[in-house]
Each structure stands twice: as structure tokens, then as C-alpha cells.
mmCIF file with all atom_site columns, C-alpha atoms and ligand atoms in Angstrom:
data_model
loop_
_atom_site.group_PDB
_atom_site.id
_atom_site.type_symbol
_atom_site.label_atom_id
_atom_site.label_alt_id
_atom_site.label_comp_id
_atom_site.label_asym_id
_atom_site.label_entity_id
_atom_site.label_seq_id
_atom_site.pdbx_PDB_ins_code
_atom_site.Cartn_x
_atom_site.Cartn_y
_atom_site.Cartn_z
_atom_site.occupancy
_atom_site.B_iso_or_equiv
_atom_site.pdbx_formal_charge
_atom_site.auth_seq_id
_atom_site.auth_comp_id
_atom_site.auth_asym_id
_atom_site.auth_atom_id
_atom_site.pdbx_PDB_model_num
ATOM   1   C  CA  . MET A 1 1   ? 93.560 -69.060 31.777 1.00 50.00 ? 1   MET A CA  1
ATOM   2   C  CA  . SER A 1 2   ? 94.871 -65.959 30.955 1.00 49.00 ? 2   SER A CA  1
ATOM   3   C  CA  . ALA A 1 3   ? 95.133 -66.731 27.268 1.00 50.00 ? 3   ALA A CA  1
ATOM   4   C  CA  . ALA A 1 4   ? 91.145 -66.997 27.161 1.00 48.00 ? 4   ALA A CA  1
ATOM   5   C  CA  . ILE A 1 5   ? 91.103 -63.100 28.925 1.00 48.00 ? 5   ILE A CA  1
ATOM   6   C  CA  . ARG A 1 6   ? 92.723 -61.930 25.874 1.00 54.00 ? 6   ARG A CA  1
ATOM   7   C  CA  . SER A 1 7   ? 91.207 -63.792 23.273 1.00 49.00 ? 7   SER A CA  1
ATOM   8   C  CA  . ARG A 1 8   ? 87.552 -62.204 24.966 1.00 55.00 ? 8   ARG A CA  1
ATOM   9   C  CA  . SER A 1 9   ? 88.790 -58.564 25.263 1.00 50.00 ? 9   SER A CA  1
ATOM   10  C  CA  . ALA A 1 10  ? 90.477 -58.479 22.292 1.00 48.00 ? 10  ALA A CA  1
ATOM   11  C  CA  . PRO A 1 11  ? 87.167 -58.321 19.877 1.00 51.00 ? 11  PRO A CA  1
ATOM   12  C  CA  . ARG A 1 12  ? 85.621 -55.248 22.176 1.00 53.00 ? 12  ARG A CA  1
ATOM   13  C  CA  . LEU A 1 13  ? 88.763 -52.966 21.013 1.00 48.00 ? 13  LEU A CA  1
ATOM   14  C  CA  . VAL A 1 14  ? 87.919 -53.783 17.166 1.00 49.00 ? 14  VAL A CA  1
ATOM   15  C  CA  . ILE A 1 15  ? 84.241 -52.837 17.735 1.00 47.00 ? 15  ILE A CA  1
ATOM   16  C  CA  . GLY A 1 16  ? 85.222 -49.521 19.452 1.00 47.00 ? 16  GLY A CA  1
ATOM   17  C  CA  . LEU A 1 17  ? 87.304 -48.820 16.034 1.00 47.00 ? 17  LEU A CA  1
ATOM   18  C  CA  . VAL A 1 18  ? 84.715 -49.919 14.157 1.00 47.00 ? 18  VAL A CA  1
ATOM   19  C  CA  . ALA A 1 19  ? 82.217 -47.678 16.148 1.00 47.00 ? 19  ALA A CA  1
ATOM   20  C  CA  . ALA A 1 20  ? 84.357 -44.790 15.285 1.00 47.00 ? 20  ALA A CA  1
ATOM   21  C  CA  . ALA A 1 21  ? 85.462 -44.990 11.972 1.00 46.00 ? 21  ALA A CA  1
ATOM   22  C  CA  . LEU A 1 22  ? 81.274 -45.452 11.060 1.00 45.00 ? 22  LEU A CA  1
ATOM   23  C  CA  . THR A 1 23  ? 80.920 -42.175 12.834 1.00 44.00 ? 23  THR A CA  1
ATOM   24  C  CA  . LEU A 1 24  ? 83.744 -40.498 11.000 1.00 45.00 ? 24  LEU A CA  1
ATOM   25  C  CA  . THR A 1 25  ? 82.095 -41.432 8.026  1.00 43.00 ? 25  THR A CA  1
ATOM   26  C  CA  . THR A 1 26  ? 78.480 -39.895 8.434  1.00 42.00 ? 26  THR A CA  1
ATOM   27  C  CA  . VAL A 1 27  ? 79.827 -36.998 9.409  1.00 44.00 ? 27  VAL A CA  1
ATOM   28  C  CA  . GLY A 1 28  ? 82.695 -36.720 6.284  1.00 41.00 ? 28  GLY A CA  1
ATOM   29  C  CA  . ALA A 1 29  ? 79.302 -38.252 3.804  1.00 40.00 ? 29  ALA A CA  1
ATOM   30  C  CA  . GLY A 1 30  ? 76.940 -35.366 5.848  1.00 41.00 ? 30  GLY A CA  1
ATOM   31  C  CA  . THR A 1 31  ? 79.351 -32.604 4.831  1.00 41.00 ? 31  THR A CA  1
ATOM   32  C  CA  . THR A 1 32  ? 79.331 -33.559 1.160  1.00 41.00 ? 32  THR A CA  1
ATOM   33  C  CA  . ALA A 1 33  ? 75.621 -33.909 0.678  1.00 44.00 ? 33  ALA A CA  1
ATOM   34  C  CA  . SER A 1 34  ? 74.983 -29.780 1.949  1.00 45.00 ? 34  SER A CA  1
ATOM   35  C  CA  . ALA A 1 35  ? 78.476 -28.893 -0.494 1.00 47.00 ? 35  ALA A CA  1
ATOM   36  C  CA  . VAL A 1 36  ? 76.795 -30.042 -3.462 1.00 48.00 ? 36  VAL A CA  1
ATOM   37  C  CA  . PRO A 1 37  ? 76.956 -27.716 -6.091 1.00 46.00 ? 37  PRO A CA  1
ATOM   38  C  CA  . GLY A 1 38  ? 73.713 -25.685 -7.214 1.00 41.00 ? 38  GLY A CA  1
ATOM   39  C  CA  . ALA A 1 39  ? 71.999 -27.022 -4.339 1.00 48.00 ? 39  ALA A CA  1
ATOM   40  C  CA  . ARG A 1 40  ? 69.888 -24.767 -2.847 1.00 67.00 ? 40  ARG A CA  1
ATOM   41  C  CA  . ASP A 1 41  ? 70.699 -24.499 0.492  1.00 66.00 ? 41  ASP A CA  1
ATOM   42  C  CA  . ARG A 1 42  ? 67.269 -23.748 2.443  1.00 93.00 ? 42  ARG A CA  1
ATOM   43  C  CA  . SER A 1 43  ? 67.925 -24.418 5.505  1.00 95.00 ? 43  SER A CA  1
ATOM   44  C  CA  . VAL A 1 44  ? 66.586 -23.019 9.116  1.00 97.00 ? 44  VAL A CA  1
ATOM   45  C  CA  . THR A 1 45  ? 67.712 -23.264 12.537 1.00 98.00 ? 45  THR A CA  1
ATOM   46  C  CA  . VAL A 1 46  ? 64.884 -22.960 15.641 1.00 98.00 ? 46  VAL A CA  1
ATOM   47  C  CA  . THR A 1 47  ? 66.324 -22.314 19.042 1.00 98.00 ? 47  THR A CA  1
ATOM   48  C  CA  . GLU A 1 48  ? 63.561 -23.327 21.361 1.00 98.00 ? 48  GLU A CA  1
ATOM   49  C  CA  . ARG A 1 49  ? 63.513 -22.981 25.290 1.00 97.00 ? 49  ARG A CA  1
ATOM   50  C  CA  . GLU A 1 50  ? 61.192 -21.975 28.118 1.00 98.00 ? 50  GLU A CA  1
ATOM   51  C  CA  . PHE A 1 51  ? 59.513 -20.221 26.465 1.00 98.00 ? 51  PHE A CA  1
ATOM   52  C  CA  . SER A 1 52  ? 60.306 -18.886 23.159 1.00 98.00 ? 52  SER A CA  1
ATOM   53  C  CA  . LEU A 1 53  ? 61.145 -20.014 19.611 1.00 97.00 ? 53  LEU A CA  1
ATOM   54  C  CA  . THR A 1 54  ? 63.850 -17.580 17.831 1.00 97.00 ? 54  THR A CA  1
ATOM   55  C  CA  . LEU A 1 55  ? 64.002 -18.606 14.246 1.00 98.00 ? 55  LEU A CA  1
ATOM   56  C  CA  . SER A 1 56  ? 67.674 -18.415 12.386 1.00 96.00 ? 56  SER A CA  1
ATOM   57  C  CA  . THR A 1 57  ? 65.546 -16.694 8.851  1.00 92.00 ? 57  THR A CA  1
ATOM   58  C  CA  . THR A 1 58  ? 63.073 -14.322 8.556  1.00 87.00 ? 58  THR A CA  1
ATOM   59  C  CA  . GLY A 1 59  ? 62.588 -14.142 4.810  1.00 92.00 ? 59  GLY A CA  1
ATOM   60  C  CA  . PHE A 1 60  ? 60.725 -17.286 3.457  1.00 96.00 ? 60  PHE A CA  1
ATOM   61  C  CA  . LYS A 1 61  ? 60.696 -18.290 -0.317 1.00 95.00 ? 61  LYS A CA  1
ATOM   62  C  CA  . PRO A 1 62  ? 57.792 -20.977 -1.896 1.00 95.00 ? 62  PRO A CA  1
ATOM   63  C  CA  . GLY A 1 63  ? 60.200 -24.200 -1.768 1.00 94.00 ? 63  GLY A CA  1
ATOM   64  C  CA  . THR A 1 64  ? 61.610 -26.527 0.624  1.00 96.00 ? 64  THR A CA  1
ATOM   65  C  CA  . TYR A 1 65  ? 62.806 -26.079 3.851  1.00 97.00 ? 65  TYR A CA  1
ATOM   66  C  CA  . THR A 1 66  ? 64.641 -28.759 6.293  1.00 97.00 ? 66  THR A CA  1
ATOM   67  C  CA  . PHE A 1 67  ? 63.944 -26.850 9.874  1.00 98.00 ? 67  PHE A CA  1
ATOM   68  C  CA  . THR A 1 68  ? 66.561 -27.651 12.280 1.00 98.00 ? 68  THR A CA  1
ATOM   69  C  CA  . ILE A 1 69  ? 65.001 -27.778 15.915 1.00 98.00 ? 69  ILE A CA  1
ATOM   70  C  CA  . HIS A 1 70  ? 67.611 -27.134 18.927 1.00 98.00 ? 70  HIS A CA  1
ATOM   71  C  CA  . ASN A 1 71  ? 66.255 -27.566 22.213 1.00 98.00 ? 71  ASN A CA  1
ATOM   72  C  CA  . ALA A 1 72  ? 68.506 -25.199 24.148 1.00 98.00 ? 72  ALA A CA  1
ATOM   73  C  CA  . GLY A 1 73  ? 66.237 -25.384 27.437 1.00 98.00 ? 73  GLY A CA  1
ATOM   74  C  CA  . THR A 1 74  ? 65.701 -27.687 30.141 1.00 98.00 ? 74  THR A CA  1
ATOM   75  C  CA  . ALA A 1 75  ? 62.441 -28.955 29.604 1.00 98.00 ? 75  ALA A CA  1
ATOM   76  C  CA  . PRO A 1 76  ? 61.378 -31.345 25.932 1.00 98.00 ? 76  PRO A CA  1
ATOM   77  C  CA  . HIS A 1 77  ? 60.505 -29.411 22.898 1.00 98.00 ? 77  HIS A CA  1
ATOM   78  C  CA  . GLY A 1 78  ? 59.258 -30.139 19.608 1.00 98.00 ? 78  GLY A CA  1
ATOM   79  C  CA  . LEU A 1 79  ? 58.174 -28.291 16.337 1.00 98.00 ? 79  LEU A CA  1
ATOM   80  C  CA  . THR A 1 80  ? 54.772 -28.087 14.667 1.00 98.00 ? 80  THR A CA  1
ATOM   81  C  CA  . ILE A 1 81  ? 53.997 -26.383 11.295 1.00 98.00 ? 81  ILE A CA  1
ATOM   82  C  CA  . LYS A 1 82  ? 50.878 -25.268 10.108 1.00 98.00 ? 82  LYS A CA  1
ATOM   83  C  CA  . GLY A 1 83  ? 49.596 -23.732 6.779  1.00 98.00 ? 83  GLY A CA  1
ATOM   84  C  CA  . PRO A 1 84  ? 49.024 -23.452 3.253  1.00 97.00 ? 84  PRO A CA  1
ATOM   85  C  CA  . GLY A 1 85  ? 49.264 -27.289 1.826  1.00 97.00 ? 85  GLY A CA  1
ATOM   86  C  CA  . VAL A 1 86  ? 51.574 -28.252 5.398  1.00 98.00 ? 86  VAL A CA  1
ATOM   87  C  CA  . ASP A 1 87  ? 50.753 -29.993 8.665  1.00 98.00 ? 87  ASP A CA  1
ATOM   88  C  CA  . SER A 1 88  ? 53.496 -31.412 10.087 1.00 98.00 ? 88  SER A CA  1
ATOM   89  C  CA  . THR A 1 89  ? 54.888 -31.920 13.973 1.00 98.00 ? 89  THR A CA  1
ATOM   90  C  CA  . SER A 1 90  ? 58.233 -33.139 14.769 1.00 98.00 ? 90  SER A CA  1
ATOM   91  C  CA  . SER A 1 91  ? 59.517 -35.616 16.973 1.00 98.00 ? 91  SER A CA  1
ATOM   92  C  CA  . ILE A 1 92  ? 59.862 -34.279 20.626 1.00 98.00 ? 92  ILE A CA  1
ATOM   93  C  CA  . VAL A 1 93  ? 63.473 -33.271 21.219 1.00 98.00 ? 93  VAL A CA  1
ATOM   94  C  CA  . PRO A 1 94  ? 65.010 -33.843 25.151 1.00 98.00 ? 94  PRO A CA  1
ATOM   95  C  CA  . ALA A 1 95  ? 66.709 -30.632 26.368 1.00 98.00 ? 95  ALA A CA  1
ATOM   96  C  CA  . GLY A 1 96  ? 69.973 -30.030 24.717 1.00 98.00 ? 96  GLY A CA  1
ATOM   97  C  CA  . LYS A 1 97  ? 69.382 -32.475 21.249 1.00 98.00 ? 97  LYS A CA  1
ATOM   98  C  CA  . THR A 1 98  ? 68.664 -31.696 18.009 1.00 98.00 ? 98  THR A CA  1
ATOM   99  C  CA  . THR A 1 99  ? 66.058 -33.191 15.214 1.00 98.00 ? 99  THR A CA  1
ATOM   100 C  CA  . LYS A 1 100 ? 64.832 -31.919 11.551 1.00 98.00 ? 100 LYS A CA  1
ATOM   101 C  CA  . LEU A 1 101 ? 61.970 -30.982 9.922  1.00 98.00 ? 101 LEU A CA  1
ATOM   102 C  CA  . SER A 1 102 ? 61.579 -30.692 6.285  1.00 97.00 ? 102 SER A CA  1
ATOM   103 C  CA  . VAL A 1 103 ? 58.810 -28.812 4.861  1.00 97.00 ? 103 VAL A CA  1
ATOM   104 C  CA  . THR A 1 104 ? 57.414 -27.740 1.327  1.00 96.00 ? 104 THR A CA  1
ATOM   105 C  CA  . LEU A 1 105 ? 56.423 -24.216 2.034  1.00 96.00 ? 105 LEU A CA  1
ATOM   106 C  CA  . LYS A 1 106 ? 53.861 -21.946 -0.631 1.00 96.00 ? 106 LYS A CA  1
ATOM   107 C  CA  . LYS A 1 107 ? 53.232 -18.361 -0.548 1.00 97.00 ? 107 LYS A CA  1
ATOM   108 C  CA  . GLY A 1 108 ? 51.217 -17.562 2.668  1.00 98.00 ? 108 GLY A CA  1
ATOM   109 C  CA  . THR A 1 109 ? 51.724 -17.360 6.280  1.00 98.00 ? 109 THR A CA  1
ATOM   110 C  CA  . TYR A 1 110 ? 52.588 -20.070 8.727  1.00 98.00 ? 110 TYR A CA  1
ATOM   111 C  CA  . ASP A 1 111 ? 52.197 -20.985 12.012 1.00 98.00 ? 111 ASP A CA  1
ATOM   112 C  CA  . LEU A 1 112 ? 54.966 -22.088 13.903 1.00 98.00 ? 112 LEU A CA  1
ATOM   113 C  CA  . TRP A 1 113 ? 54.282 -24.149 17.830 1.00 98.00 ? 113 TRP A CA  1
ATOM   114 C  CA  . CYS A 1 114 ? 55.752 -26.076 19.939 1.00 98.00 ? 114 CYS A CA  1
ATOM   115 C  CA  . PRO A 1 115 ? 53.069 -28.515 20.371 1.00 98.00 ? 115 PRO A CA  1
ATOM   116 C  CA  . VAL A 1 116 ? 54.174 -30.144 24.200 1.00 98.00 ? 116 VAL A CA  1
ATOM   117 C  CA  . ASP A 1 117 ? 51.574 -29.734 26.933 1.00 98.00 ? 117 ASP A CA  1
ATOM   118 C  CA  . ASN A 1 118 ? 50.874 -25.296 26.723 1.00 98.00 ? 118 ASN A CA  1
ATOM   119 C  CA  . HIS A 1 119 ? 53.821 -24.436 25.211 1.00 98.00 ? 119 HIS A CA  1
ATOM   120 C  CA  . ARG A 1 120 ? 52.154 -22.455 22.369 1.00 98.00 ? 120 ARG A CA  1
ATOM   121 C  CA  . ALA A 1 121 ? 50.075 -20.897 25.151 1.00 98.00 ? 121 ALA A CA  1
ATOM   122 C  CA  . MET A 1 122 ? 53.291 -20.074 27.001 1.00 98.00 ? 122 MET A CA  1
ATOM   123 C  CA  . GLY A 1 123 ? 55.155 -18.288 23.927 1.00 98.00 ? 123 GLY A CA  1
ATOM   124 C  CA  . MET A 1 124 ? 56.566 -20.956 22.124 1.00 98.00 ? 124 MET A CA  1
ATOM   125 C  CA  . MET A 1 125 ? 55.104 -19.913 18.655 1.00 98.00 ? 125 MET A CA  1
ATOM   126 C  CA  . THR A 1 126 ? 55.612 -17.217 15.777 1.00 97.00 ? 126 THR A CA  1
ATOM   127 C  CA  . LYS A 1 127 ? 53.991 -16.819 12.445 1.00 97.00 ? 127 LYS A CA  1
ATOM   128 C  CA  . ILE A 1 128 ? 56.176 -16.937 8.879  1.00 97.00 ? 128 ILE A CA  1
ATOM   129 C  CA  . SER A 1 129 ? 55.178 -14.818 5.408  1.00 97.00 ? 129 SER A CA  1
ATOM   130 C  CA  . VAL A 1 130 ? 56.224 -16.848 2.855  1.00 97.00 ? 130 VAL A CA  1
ATOM   131 C  CA  . LYS A 1 131 ? 56.533 -14.074 -0.260 1.00 96.00 ? 131 LYS A CA  1
HETATM 132 CU CU1 . CU  B 2 .   ? 57.966 -26.857 23.816 1.00 54.38 ? 201 CU  B CU1 1
#
């Protein structure tokens, strides 16, 4: 009987170790990708809370940007970007979580807002100018 119990718990330990190894591998791969020499780092962090959108960058040039949307509030939020050639909406982010949205910006003006309920009218909106 005791041998059966032991053999049942052993695979669980192995699965735990494999999961830990996979997590480390994923983190390592991400770090390597962003450190590729010559790659342009066009990333913007959007901090969202009730009820504001704050961008880490205000100067935009034409090109592809990855917006990292961090929900620092207590309600679910998201991000819509609309302007020349772009009409994209991120997934809705639960409180404390982060998601990403990549868009290619051209010269012009883009509106950014939270598409959840009436958050846009409550102040979760901003404009960016791409020059
Ligand atoms: Cu919102």
C-alpha cells in the first residue's frame, strides 16, 4: 500500500519541476529577443486606472509600436487605438494584469481610449501625434 502512495506522488513532483523549468526558459527567451542588436525598441507602457490613461512616451514617429497595457486600477480595462490605418482593441485586462497591443503608426493623430463601459467619457482617453 505504501509503495502505491509513493509512486502516485512522484510524478507530481516531476511535473512541478518541468513547469518551473519552462517558466525560466520563457523568461530567458523574451530577454534575448528584446536584446537583438539593431532592433528598434518601440515599446510604450500605458498605465490604466480609474479613470485615466498615462503613456510612458509622448513623442511618436511612424513605425510599429507595442503598447504594454498595465491595469493599475481595480476594475477591468482595455485599450482601443484608432487613427490613420489603425482601428485596434486589446483584450480586456483584469485589475493588476498586463496585455500587449501592437500597431503600425503613420503620421497623424490617433485617439486612444478604454473601451469598457463609459470609461472613455470618464476620462480614460488621450490623443497622440505621430510626426
Ligand atoms: Cu477602463
